[in-house]
Amino acid sequence: MNAPTGSAVDADFLRRWLGTATESIEREADHLTELDSPIGDADHGGNMRRGFRAARTAVEQEPPDTPGAVLVAVGRQLISTVGGASGPLYGTLLRRAGKSLGDEPTVTAAQLRDALRAGVDGVAQLGGAVPEDKTMLDALLPAIDALSGALDAGGSLAEVLAAAAQAAEDGAKATIPLRARKGRASYLGDRSIGHQDPGATSSALLIAALAQTAQEAA
Amino acid sequence: MRMLINVPETVVADALRGMSVTYPDLTVDVEHRVVMRKGVPYEGKVALVSGGGSGHEPLHGGFVGRGMLTAACPGEVFTSPVPDQMLRAAAAVDSGAGVLFVVKNYTGDVLNFDMAAELAEDEGVQVAKVLVNDDVAVTDSLYTAGRRGTGATLFVEKIAGAAAEEGAPLDRVAAIAHQVNEMSRTFGVALSAVTTPAKGGPTFDLPDGELELGIGIHGEPGRERRGMMTSGEIADFAVDAVVDDLRPDGPVLLLVNGMGATPLLELYGFAAEVHRVLAQRQVPVARSLVGNYVTSLDMAGASVTICQVDEELLRLWDAPVATPALRWGC
């Protein structure tokens, strides 16, 4: 396996991302469920934890050897184990992103950005959400924009992913004043205002795990 | 909150094991989470597959049997099942005459059933879908995920299931299911919040002396919170909501449904009030059903569902059914 480098993303990088992301979901599961209580049905943390545990096990048992294959494998596991809306949405995000990476053994930060964009397009298509509907897109779209901006400014992999993570976290927080227009929170109308969206929050965790993985490799 | 469980992680599997030992007419695949009729596939007959989050029992597993569902796929509590379950169910029950997916309109259920339908069609199974969306409490469909599927699911599964049992082809069974949904409306009221096993506490705070009007079946708060009302006042509100929306000009089926923690004593009293208001609104009731059928764990409260029926739908409603939760004519 290639040694981790500071500039390129290989299968090993994304396997370590999966480990970090799973730990982060484990740690934050109760918080995600707490966020999902007033405006959802109090299960987001448990569902994500079940999905990421299954994905980590599957990837450990049969380690895919390209970054694209890692993402496709994780996405497939999420679809098969998470349920709810999160399963198909996160599954589609990662499968589309993985397919967009093709079977190259290493990819650049720019390719990773394009893959994320393809994945997010898939999420938008499947879920029908637009920005400010108070969904995971409100964390993912700003993250991609920030990643792009940091790339144009010549940032390293760790720097561009750190920028993406910050934007995702800000985006998740910015869902607090929004009125939900998609998913189960939409039934609450104005009463969804004042709560941070659990899906945007878990999306921000996954992007933060990417940044952490890059930082540890740098 | 005290619950009669082992650990939260196994509540669904534990319940399936219990169904398995209780109902010899069912095949319960605990590992893959599929409840099926024994002896599937039935030659020449369309199969009905439904599913959804657990916590609504007896929906859907309790409606598997002769004259209703062929298979049901229970998800985690309040979480839609995954496509693998529906795919497994569809493959097992399809006789070649096709499969109707009965899907309640929630984002998760719709996405997972859509994925399953695509995969099943890839495997040569003909799939039709009916989306149940009868909840009139959701008024602003443009800015929400649309009306939720609630009590009408029972009517759709019973009536379309009867048509399938008689040997109607897939397009006919699907058309009947659509018709039942189109002609059905529900309004629900919660008198208490719901406790999910995973959270162990109420999912929202409902102070004493208040109720939630226009609730769904997942412990989500409703459209509006008010001071406590009497059974008669709640009946006035709920019946007006469904009648004003459907505007029936013929007889209806009536489901007075408990949300899980409201005793039958109260439900029967509520049913009397609902009949009173329907009579005032000059809506004849052809058949009535009272009980806990489409529940929300330990939520107290009730929902009212009406479905306008013609002679054919009424005949299919009266047709024999033999499931754990609905049984008559056999």
Coordinates of C-alpha atoms in Angstrom, one line a residue:
Chain A
M1 CA 0.0 0.0 0.0
N2 CA 1.2 3.5 -0.7
A3 CA 2.6 5.5 2.2
P4 CA 0.2 8.3 3.1
T5 CA 1.3 11.6 1.5
G6 CA 0.2 15.1 2.1
S7 CA -1.1 15.8 -1.3
A8 CA -2.9 12.8 -2.8
V9 CA -5.7 10.6 -1.7
D10 CA -5.5 6.8 -2.0
A11 CA -7.5 3.9 -0.7
D12 CA -5.6 3.9 2.5
F13 CA -6.4 7.5 3.1
L14 CA -10.2 6.9 2.7
R15 CA -10.0 3.7 4.8
R16 CA -8.5 5.9 7.6
W17 CA -11.2 8.5 6.9
L18 CA -13.8 5.8 7.4
G19 CA -12.2 4.8 10.8
T20 CA -12.1 8.5 11.9
A21 CA -15.7 9.1 10.7
T22 CA -17.0 6.1 12.4
E23 CA -15.4 7.1 15.7
S24 CA -16.8 10.6 15.3
I25 CA -20.3 9.3 14.6
E26 CA -20.0 7.0 17.7
R27 CA -18.9 9.9 19.8
E28 CA -21.6 12.2 18.5
A29 CA -24.5 9.7 18.1
D30 CA -26.3 10.8 21.2
H31 CA -26.0 14.4 20.2
L32 CA -27.3 13.6 16.7
T33 CA -30.3 11.9 18.2
E34 CA -30.8 14.8 20.5
L35 CA -30.9 17.1 17.6
D36 CA -33.3 14.8 15.8
S37 CA -35.8 14.7 18.7
P38 CA -37.5 18.1 18.5
I39 CA -37.8 18.2 14.7
G40 CA -37.5 14.6 13.7
D41 CA -38.0 11.2 15.3
A42 CA -35.0 10.8 17.5
D43 CA -33.1 8.1 15.7
H44 CA -30.4 9.8 13.5
G45 CA -27.5 9.0 15.8
G46 CA -28.4 5.3 16.1
N47 CA -29.0 4.9 12.5
M48 CA -25.8 6.5 11.4
R49 CA -23.8 4.5 14.0
R50 CA -25.3 1.3 12.8
G51 CA -24.5 2.2 9.2
F52 CA -20.9 3.3 9.8
R53 CA -20.1 0.3 12.0
A54 CA -21.3 -2.0 9.2
A55 CA -19.3 -0.1 6.6
R56 CA -16.1 -0.2 8.6
T57 CA -16.5 -3.9 9.2
A58 CA -17.2 -4.5 5.5
V59 CA -14.2 -2.5 4.4
E60 CA -11.9 -4.2 7.0
Q61 CA -13.0 -7.6 5.8
E62 CA -12.5 -6.9 2.1
P63 CA -10.4 -3.8 1.8
P64 CA -11.0 -2.1 -1.6
D65 CA -7.8 -1.1 -3.3
T66 CA -8.9 2.2 -4.9
P67 CA -10.3 5.3 -3.3
G68 CA -13.4 5.1 -5.5
A69 CA -14.0 1.5 -4.5
V70 CA -13.8 2.5 -0.8
L71 CA -16.5 5.1 -1.2
V72 CA -18.7 2.8 -3.3
A73 CA -18.4 0.1 -0.7
V74 CA -19.2 2.4 2.2
G75 CA -22.2 3.8 0.2
R76 CA -23.5 0.3 -0.5
Q77 CA -23.3 -0.6 3.2
L78 CA -25.1 2.5 4.3
I79 CA -28.0 1.8 1.8
S80 CA -28.3 -1.7 3.2
T81 CA -28.1 -0.9 6.9
V82 CA -29.2 2.6 7.7
G83 CA -32.8 2.9 6.5
G84 CA -34.8 6.0 6.8
A85 CA -34.0 8.8 4.4
S86 CA -30.4 9.0 5.6
G87 CA -29.5 5.5 4.2
P88 CA -30.4 6.2 0.6
L89 CA -29.1 9.8 0.7
Y90 CA -25.7 9.1 2.3
G91 CA -25.5 5.9 0.3
T92 CA -26.0 7.8 -2.9
L93 CA -23.6 10.6 -1.9
L94 CA -20.8 8.1 -1.4
R95 CA -21.6 5.7 -4.2
R96 CA -21.8 8.6 -6.8
A97 CA -18.6 10.2 -5.4
G98 CA -16.9 6.8 -5.6
K99 CA -18.0 6.1 -9.1
S100 CA -16.8 9.5 -10.2
L101 CA -13.3 8.6 -9.0
G102 CA -13.2 5.7 -11.3
D103 CA -10.5 3.1 -10.6
E104 CA -7.5 5.3 -10.2
P105 CA -5.2 4.2 -7.4
T106 CA -4.6 7.8 -6.2
V107 CA -6.6 11.0 -6.8
T108 CA -5.9 14.7 -6.3
A109 CA -7.8 17.1 -4.1
A110 CA -9.4 18.5 -7.2
Q111 CA -10.6 15.1 -8.2
L112 CA -12.0 14.6 -4.7
R113 CA -13.8 17.9 -4.9
D114 CA -15.3 16.9 -8.3
A115 CA -16.3 13.5 -6.8
L116 CA -18.0 15.2 -3.8
R117 CA -19.8 17.5 -6.2
A118 CA -21.1 14.5 -8.2
G119 CA -22.2 12.9 -5.0
V120 CA -24.0 16.0 -3.8
D121 CA -25.7 16.3 -7.2
G122 CA -27.0 12.8 -6.6
V123 CA -28.3 13.7 -3.2
A124 CA -30.1 16.8 -4.5
Q125 CA -31.6 14.8 -7.3
L126 CA -32.8 12.0 -5.1
G127 CA -34.1 14.1 -2.2
G128 CA -35.2 17.1 -4.3
A129 CA -33.9 19.6 -1.8
V130 CA -32.4 23.0 -2.6
P131 CA -30.2 25.2 -0.5
E132 CA -31.8 26.5 2.7
D133 CA -34.4 23.7 2.9
K134 CA -32.6 22.8 6.2
T135 CA -31.0 19.6 5.0
M136 CA -27.6 18.0 4.7
L137 CA -27.1 20.0 1.5
D138 CA -26.7 23.1 3.7
A139 CA -23.5 21.7 5.1
L140 CA -22.3 19.9 1.9
L141 CA -22.7 22.7 -0.6
P142 CA -20.7 25.3 1.3
A143 CA -18.0 22.7 2.0
I144 CA -17.5 22.0 -1.7
D145 CA -17.4 25.8 -2.4
A146 CA -14.9 26.3 0.3
L147 CA -12.8 23.4 -0.9
S148 CA -12.8 24.8 -4.4
G149 CA -11.8 28.3 -3.2
A150 CA -9.0 26.9 -1.1
L151 CA -7.8 24.8 -4.0
D152 CA -7.7 27.9 -6.3
A153 CA -5.7 29.7 -3.7
G154 CA -3.1 26.9 -3.9
G155 CA -3.8 25.2 -0.5
S156 CA -2.4 21.8 0.4
L157 CA -4.7 18.8 0.8
A158 CA -4.9 19.4 4.6
E159 CA -5.6 23.1 4.1
V160 CA -8.4 22.7 1.5
L161 CA -10.1 20.0 3.6
A162 CA -9.8 22.1 6.7
A163 CA -11.5 24.9 4.9
A164 CA -14.2 22.5 3.7
A165 CA -14.7 21.3 7.3
Q166 CA -15.0 24.8 8.7
A167 CA -17.6 25.7 6.0
A168 CA -19.6 22.5 6.6
E169 CA -19.7 23.2 10.3
D170 CA -20.7 26.8 9.7
G171 CA -23.3 25.6 7.2
A172 CA -24.8 23.2 9.8
K173 CA -25.0 25.9 12.4
A174 CA -26.6 28.2 9.8
T175 CA -29.6 25.7 9.5
I176 CA -30.7 26.8 13.0
P177 CA -32.9 29.8 11.9
L178 CA -34.2 28.0 8.8
R179 CA -37.7 26.6 8.3
A180 CA -37.5 23.0 7.1
R181 CA -39.0 22.3 3.7
K182 CA -38.0 18.7 3.3
G183 CA -38.1 15.5 5.3
R184 CA -40.0 14.9 8.5
A185 CA -39.0 18.3 10.1
S186 CA -41.0 20.0 7.3
Y187 CA -44.3 18.9 9.0
L188 CA -43.5 21.3 11.9
G189 CA -43.5 24.4 9.7
D190 CA -42.4 27.4 11.7
R191 CA -41.8 25.2 14.7
S192 CA -38.7 23.7 12.9
I193 CA -37.1 27.1 13.3
G194 CA -34.5 27.4 16.1
H195 CA -33.2 23.8 15.8
Q196 CA -30.0 22.7 14.1
D197 CA -30.6 20.1 11.3
P198 CA -29.3 16.7 12.3
G199 CA -28.5 15.7 8.7
A200 CA -26.4 18.8 8.1
T201 CA -24.7 18.1 11.4
S202 CA -23.7 14.5 10.5
S203 CA -22.6 15.8 7.1
A204 CA -20.3 18.3 8.8
L205 CA -18.9 15.4 10.9
L206 CA -18.0 13.4 7.8
I207 CA -16.2 16.4 6.2
A208 CA -14.4 17.1 9.5
A209 CA -13.2 13.5 9.5
L210 CA -11.7 14.1 6.0
A211 CA -9.9 17.1 7.3
Q212 CA -8.6 15.3 10.3
T213 CA -7.4 12.4 8.2
A214 CA -5.4 14.8 6.0
Q215 CA -4.0 16.6 9.0
E216 CA -2.8 13.4 10.5
A217 CA -1.2 12.4 7.2
A218 CA 0.5 15.8 6.6
Chain B
M1 CA -39.5 5.2 31.5
R2 CA -40.0 1.5 32.2
M3 CA -40.2 -0.7 29.2
L4 CA -40.7 -4.4 28.8
I5 CA -37.6 -4.9 26.7
N6 CA -34.2 -6.5 26.9
V7 CA -32.0 -3.9 25.3
P8 CA -33.1 -1.2 22.9
E9 CA -30.9 -2.6 20.1
T10 CA -32.9 -5.9 19.9
V11 CA -36.6 -4.7 20.2
V12 CA -37.4 -5.3 16.6
A13 CA -35.8 -8.7 16.4
D14 CA -37.3 -9.7 19.7
A15 CA -40.8 -8.8 18.5
L16 CA -40.3 -10.7 15.3
R17 CA -39.3 -13.8 17.3
G18 CA -42.5 -13.4 19.2
M19 CA -44.6 -13.1 16.1
S20 CA -42.8 -16.2 14.8
V21 CA -43.8 -18.4 17.7
T22 CA -47.3 -16.9 17.9
Y23 CA -48.5 -17.1 14.3
P24 CA -48.0 -20.5 12.6
D25 CA -49.5 -19.1 9.4
L26 CA -46.6 -16.7 9.0
T27 CA -43.0 -17.2 8.0
V28 CA -40.9 -14.8 10.0
D29 CA -37.3 -14.3 8.8
V30 CA -35.9 -12.7 11.9
E31 CA -32.4 -12.2 10.4
H32 CA -33.5 -10.5 7.2
R33 CA -36.5 -8.8 8.8
V34 CA -39.3 -10.1 6.5
V35 CA -42.7 -11.4 7.6
M36 CA -44.4 -13.5 4.9
R37 CA -47.5 -15.7 4.4
K38 CA -46.7 -19.4 4.4
G39 CA -46.8 -21.1 1.1
V40 CA -45.7 -18.2 -1.1
P41 CA -45.7 -17.6 -4.0
Y42 CA -49.4 -18.1 -4.7
E43 CA -49.8 -19.1 -8.3
G44 CA -51.3 -16.5 -10.5
K45 CA -51.9 -14.0 -7.7
V46 CA -50.5 -10.5 -7.3
A47 CA -48.5 -10.1 -4.1
L48 CA -48.7 -7.1 -1.8
V49 CA -45.6 -6.0 0.0
S50 CA -45.6 -3.2 2.5
G51 CA -43.3 -2.1 5.2
G52 CA -42.1 0.8 7.2
G53 CA -40.5 1.7 10.5
S54 CA -41.4 -0.4 13.5
G55 CA -43.4 1.1 16.3
H56 CA -46.8 1.1 14.5
E57 CA -47.8 -2.4 15.4
P58 CA -49.9 -4.2 14.3
L59 CA -49.1 -2.4 11.1
H60 CA -47.6 -3.9 8.9
G61 CA -46.6 -7.4 10.0
G62 CA -50.0 -7.9 11.7
F63 CA -51.7 -7.4 8.4
V64 CA -49.9 -10.2 6.6
G65 CA -52.2 -13.1 5.8
R66 CA -55.0 -14.2 3.5
G67 CA -56.8 -11.3 1.8
M68 CA -54.4 -8.6 2.9
L69 CA -50.5 -8.4 2.7
T70 CA -48.4 -11.1 1.3
A71 CA -45.3 -9.8 3.0
A72 CA -44.2 -7.0 5.3
C73 CA -40.7 -5.5 6.0
P74 CA -40.2 -3.9 9.4
G75 CA -37.5 -1.3 9.7
E76 CA -35.9 -0.1 12.9
V77 CA -38.2 1.8 15.2
F78 CA -39.6 4.7 13.2
T79 CA -37.0 4.1 10.5
S80 CA -37.9 2.9 7.1
P81 CA -36.7 -0.6 6.1
V82 CA -33.8 -0.9 3.7
P83 CA -34.1 -1.9 0.1
D84 CA -32.5 -5.3 0.7
Q85 CA -35.6 -6.3 2.7
M86 CA -38.2 -5.3 0.1
L87 CA -36.1 -7.0 -2.6
R88 CA -35.9 -10.2 -0.6
A89 CA -39.7 -10.1 0.1
A90 CA -40.5 -9.3 -3.5
A91 CA -38.4 -12.1 -4.9
A92 CA -40.0 -14.6 -2.5
V93 CA -43.6 -13.7 -3.0
D94 CA -43.7 -12.9 -6.7
S95 CA -45.6 -15.6 -8.6
G96 CA -45.0 -13.9 -11.9
A97 CA -48.2 -11.9 -11.6
G98 CA -46.3 -8.9 -10.1
V99 CA -45.9 -7.2 -6.8
L100 CA -47.6 -4.1 -5.4
F101 CA -45.5 -2.0 -3.0
V102 CA -47.7 -0.2 -0.5
V103 CA -45.6 2.8 0.7
K104 CA -46.5 5.4 3.3
N105 CA -45.5 8.9 2.2
Y106 CA -42.4 9.6 4.3
T107 CA -39.2 10.6 2.7
G108 CA -37.3 7.6 3.9
D109 CA -39.9 5.0 3.0
V110 CA -40.3 6.5 -0.5
L111 CA -36.5 6.5 -1.2
N112 CA -36.0 3.0 0.1
F113 CA -39.0 1.5 -1.7
D114 CA -38.0 3.3 -4.9
M115 CA -34.5 1.8 -4.8
A116 CA -36.0 -1.6 -4.0
A117 CA -38.4 -1.3 -7.0
E118 CA -35.6 -0.6 -9.3
L119 CA -33.6 -3.5 -8.1
A120 CA -36.6 -5.9 -8.2
E121 CA -37.4 -4.8 -11.8
D122 CA -33.7 -5.6 -12.7
E123 CA -34.4 -9.1 -11.4
G124 CA -37.5 -9.4 -13.6
V125 CA -40.2 -8.8 -11.0
Q126 CA -43.0 -6.5 -12.2
V127 CA -43.5 -3.9 -9.5
A128 CA -46.3 -1.3 -9.1
K129 CA -46.4 1.2 -6.2
V130 CA -49.1 3.0 -4.3
L131 CA -48.2 5.9 -2.1
V132 CA -50.5 6.4 0.8
N133 CA -50.9 10.1 1.8
D134 CA -54.1 10.6 3.7
D135 CA -53.1 12.9 6.6
V136 CA -55.0 16.2 6.2
A137 CA -53.0 17.8 9.1
V138 CA -50.3 18.6 6.5
T139 CA -51.8 21.6 4.8
D140 CA -48.8 23.1 3.1
S141 CA -47.7 20.3 0.8
L142 CA -45.7 22.6 -1.4
Y143 CA -43.3 23.4 1.4
T144 CA -43.3 20.0 3.1
A145 CA -42.6 16.4 2.2
G146 CA -46.3 16.2 1.4
R147 CA -49.2 14.5 3.3
R148 CA -48.2 11.6 5.5
G149 CA -49.4 8.1 5.2
T150 CA -51.3 7.1 8.3
G151 CA -54.6 5.3 9.0
A152 CA -55.7 4.9 5.4
T153 CA -52.8 2.4 5.0
L154 CA -55.1 -0.2 6.7
F155 CA -57.9 0.5 4.1
V156 CA -55.5 0.3 1.2
E157 CA -53.9 -3.0 2.4
K158 CA -57.2 -4.6 3.2
I159 CA -59.1 -3.6 0.0
A160 CA -56.3 -4.1 -2.5
G161 CA -55.3 -7.3 -0.7
A162 CA -58.9 -8.6 -1.2
A163 CA -58.7 -7.8 -4.9
A164 CA -55.3 -9.6 -5.2
E165 CA -56.8 -12.6 -3.4
E166 CA -59.6 -12.8 -6.0
G167 CA -57.0 -12.9 -8.7
A168 CA -57.2 -9.4 -10.1
P169 CA -54.2 -8.4 -12.3
L170 CA -51.5 -6.0 -11.1
D171 CA -52.8 -2.9 -12.8
R172 CA -56.3 -3.5 -11.4
V173 CA -55.0 -4.1 -7.9
A174 CA -52.8 -1.0 -8.1
A175 CA -55.8 1.1 -9.4
I176 CA -58.0 -0.1 -6.5
A177 CA -55.2 0.8 -4.1
H178 CA -54.9 4.3 -5.6
Q179 CA -58.7 4.8 -5.5
V180 CA -58.8 3.8 -1.8
N181 CA -56.0 6.3 -1.0
E182 CA -57.6 9.0 -3.1
M183 CA -60.9 8.6 -1.2
S184 CA -59.3 8.5 2.3
R185 CA -58.5 11.2 4.8
T186 CA -57.1 11.0 8.4
F187 CA -56.7 13.4 11.2
G188 CA -54.9 12.5 14.5
V189 CA -54.6 13.9 18.0
A190 CA -51.9 13.2 20.6
L191 CA -52.5 13.4 24.3
S192 CA -49.0 12.4 25.2
A193 CA -45.6 12.3 23.6
V194 CA -44.0 9.1 22.5
T195 CA -41.1 7.2 24.1
T196 CA -38.7 5.5 21.7
P197 CA -36.7 2.6 23.1
A198 CA -33.4 4.2 21.8
K199 CA -34.0 7.5 23.5
G200 CA -35.7 6.1 26.6
G201 CA -37.6 9.4 27.2
P202 CA -40.3 11.4 25.5
T203 CA -39.4 12.8 22.1
F204 CA -41.1 16.1 22.9
D205 CA -42.6 17.8 25.9
L206 CA -46.3 17.9 26.1
P207 CA -47.3 19.6 29.4
D208 CA -50.3 18.2 31.4
G209 CA -53.5 19.8 30.3
E210 CA -52.4 20.2 26.7
L211 CA -52.8 18.2 23.5
E212 CA -51.3 18.2 20.0
L213 CA -53.7 18.4 17.0
G214 CA -52.7 17.1 13.7
I215 CA -50.0 14.6 14.6
G216 CA -48.3 12.0 12.5
I217 CA -47.4 8.5 13.8
H218 CA -43.8 9.0 14.8
G219 CA -44.1 11.1 17.9
E220 CA -43.4 14.2 15.9
P221 CA -45.3 17.2 17.3
G222 CA -48.5 18.2 15.5
R223 CA -49.8 21.2 13.7
E224 CA -51.1 23.0 16.7
R225 CA -51.0 22.7 20.5
R226 CA -54.1 23.5 22.5
G227 CA -55.5 23.2 26.0
M228 CA -57.1 19.9 26.8
M229 CA -60.4 19.2 25.0
T230 CA -63.2 16.7 25.7
S231 CA -63.7 13.6 23.5
G232 CA -66.7 15.3 21.9
E233 CA -64.7 18.4 21.1
I234 CA -61.8 16.4 19.7
A235 CA -64.3 14.5 17.5
D236 CA -65.8 17.7 16.3
F237 CA -62.4 19.0 15.3
A238 CA -61.1 15.7 13.7
V239 CA -64.3 14.9 11.8
D240 CA -64.6 18.5 10.5
A241 CA -61.0 18.3 9.3
V242 CA -61.4 15.0 7.3
V243 CA -65.0 15.8 6.0
D244 CA -64.1 19.3 4.9
D245 CA -61.1 17.9 3.0
L246 CA -62.7 14.9 1.4
R247 CA -66.3 16.2 0.9
P248 CA -67.8 12.8 0.7
D249 CA -71.1 12.3 -1.2
G250 CA -71.7 8.7 -0.2
P251 CA -71.1 6.2 2.5
V252 CA -67.7 5.9 4.2
L253 CA -65.6 3.3 6.0
L254 CA -64.6 4.7 9.4
L255 CA -61.5 3.8 11.4
V256 CA -61.3 5.1 14.9
N257 CA -57.7 4.3 15.6
G258 CA -55.9 4.4 18.9
M259 CA -52.3 5.6 18.9
G260 CA -51.1 2.9 21.3
A261 CA -51.7 4.1 24.9
T262 CA -55.3 5.1 24.9
P263 CA -57.6 2.4 26.3
L264 CA -60.4 0.9 24.3
L265 CA -62.8 2.2 26.9
E266 CA -61.9 5.7 25.8
L267 CA -61.7 4.8 22.1
Y268 CA -65.3 3.4 22.1
G269 CA -66.5 6.6 23.8
F270 CA -64.6 8.6 21.1
A271 CA -66.1 6.5 18.4
A272 CA -69.6 7.4 19.6
E273 CA -68.7 11.1 19.4
V274 CA -67.2 10.6 15.9
H275 CA -70.4 8.9 14.7
R276 CA -72.4 11.8 16.2
V277 CA -70.5 14.4 14.3
L278 CA -70.6 12.3 11.0
A279 CA -74.4 12.1 11.4
Q280 CA -74.5 15.8 11.9
R281 CA -72.5 16.3 8.7
Q282 CA -74.8 13.8 7.0
V283 CA -72.1 11.4 6.2
P284 CA -73.4 7.8 6.3
V285 CA -71.1 5.2 7.9
A286 CA -71.1 1.9 6.0
R287 CA -68.6 0.1 8.3
S288 CA -66.8 1.0 11.4
L289 CA -63.6 -0.3 13.0
V290 CA -62.3 0.7 16.4
G291 CA -59.0 -0.3 17.9
N292 CA -55.2 0.1 17.9
Y293 CA -54.2 -0.6 14.3
V294 CA -51.8 2.1 13.2
T295 CA -50.0 3.1 16.4
S296 CA -47.2 5.2 17.5
L297 CA -45.5 3.2 20.3
D298 CA -46.9 4.4 23.7
M299 CA -48.5 7.6 22.4
A300 CA -51.9 8.4 23.9
G301 CA -54.4 9.7 21.4
A302 CA -56.4 8.7 18.4
S303 CA -56.9 9.3 14.7
V304 CA -60.0 9.3 12.6
T305 CA -59.9 8.0 9.1
I306 CA -62.7 7.9 6.6
C307 CA -62.7 6.3 3.2
Q308 CA -65.6 6.9 0.8
V309 CA -66.6 3.6 -0.8
D310 CA -68.6 2.5 -3.8
E311 CA -70.3 -1.0 -3.9
E312 CA -67.1 -2.6 -5.2
L313 CA -64.8 -1.2 -2.5
L314 CA -67.4 -2.1 0.1
R315 CA -67.6 -5.7 -1.2
L316 CA -63.8 -6.0 -1.1
W317 CA -63.7 -4.5 2.4
D318 CA -66.2 -7.2 3.5
A319 CA -64.3 -10.0 1.8
P320 CA -62.7 -12.6 4.1
V321 CA -59.4 -11.7 5.8
A322 CA -57.2 -13.8 8.0
T323 CA -54.3 -11.9 9.6
P324 CA -53.1 -11.5 13.1
A325 CA -54.8 -8.2 13.5
L326 CA -57.8 -8.3 11.2
R327 CA -59.9 -11.4 10.8
W328 CA -63.4 -11.9 9.5
G329 CA -65.4 -14.0 7.1
C330 CA -63.2 -17.1 7.4

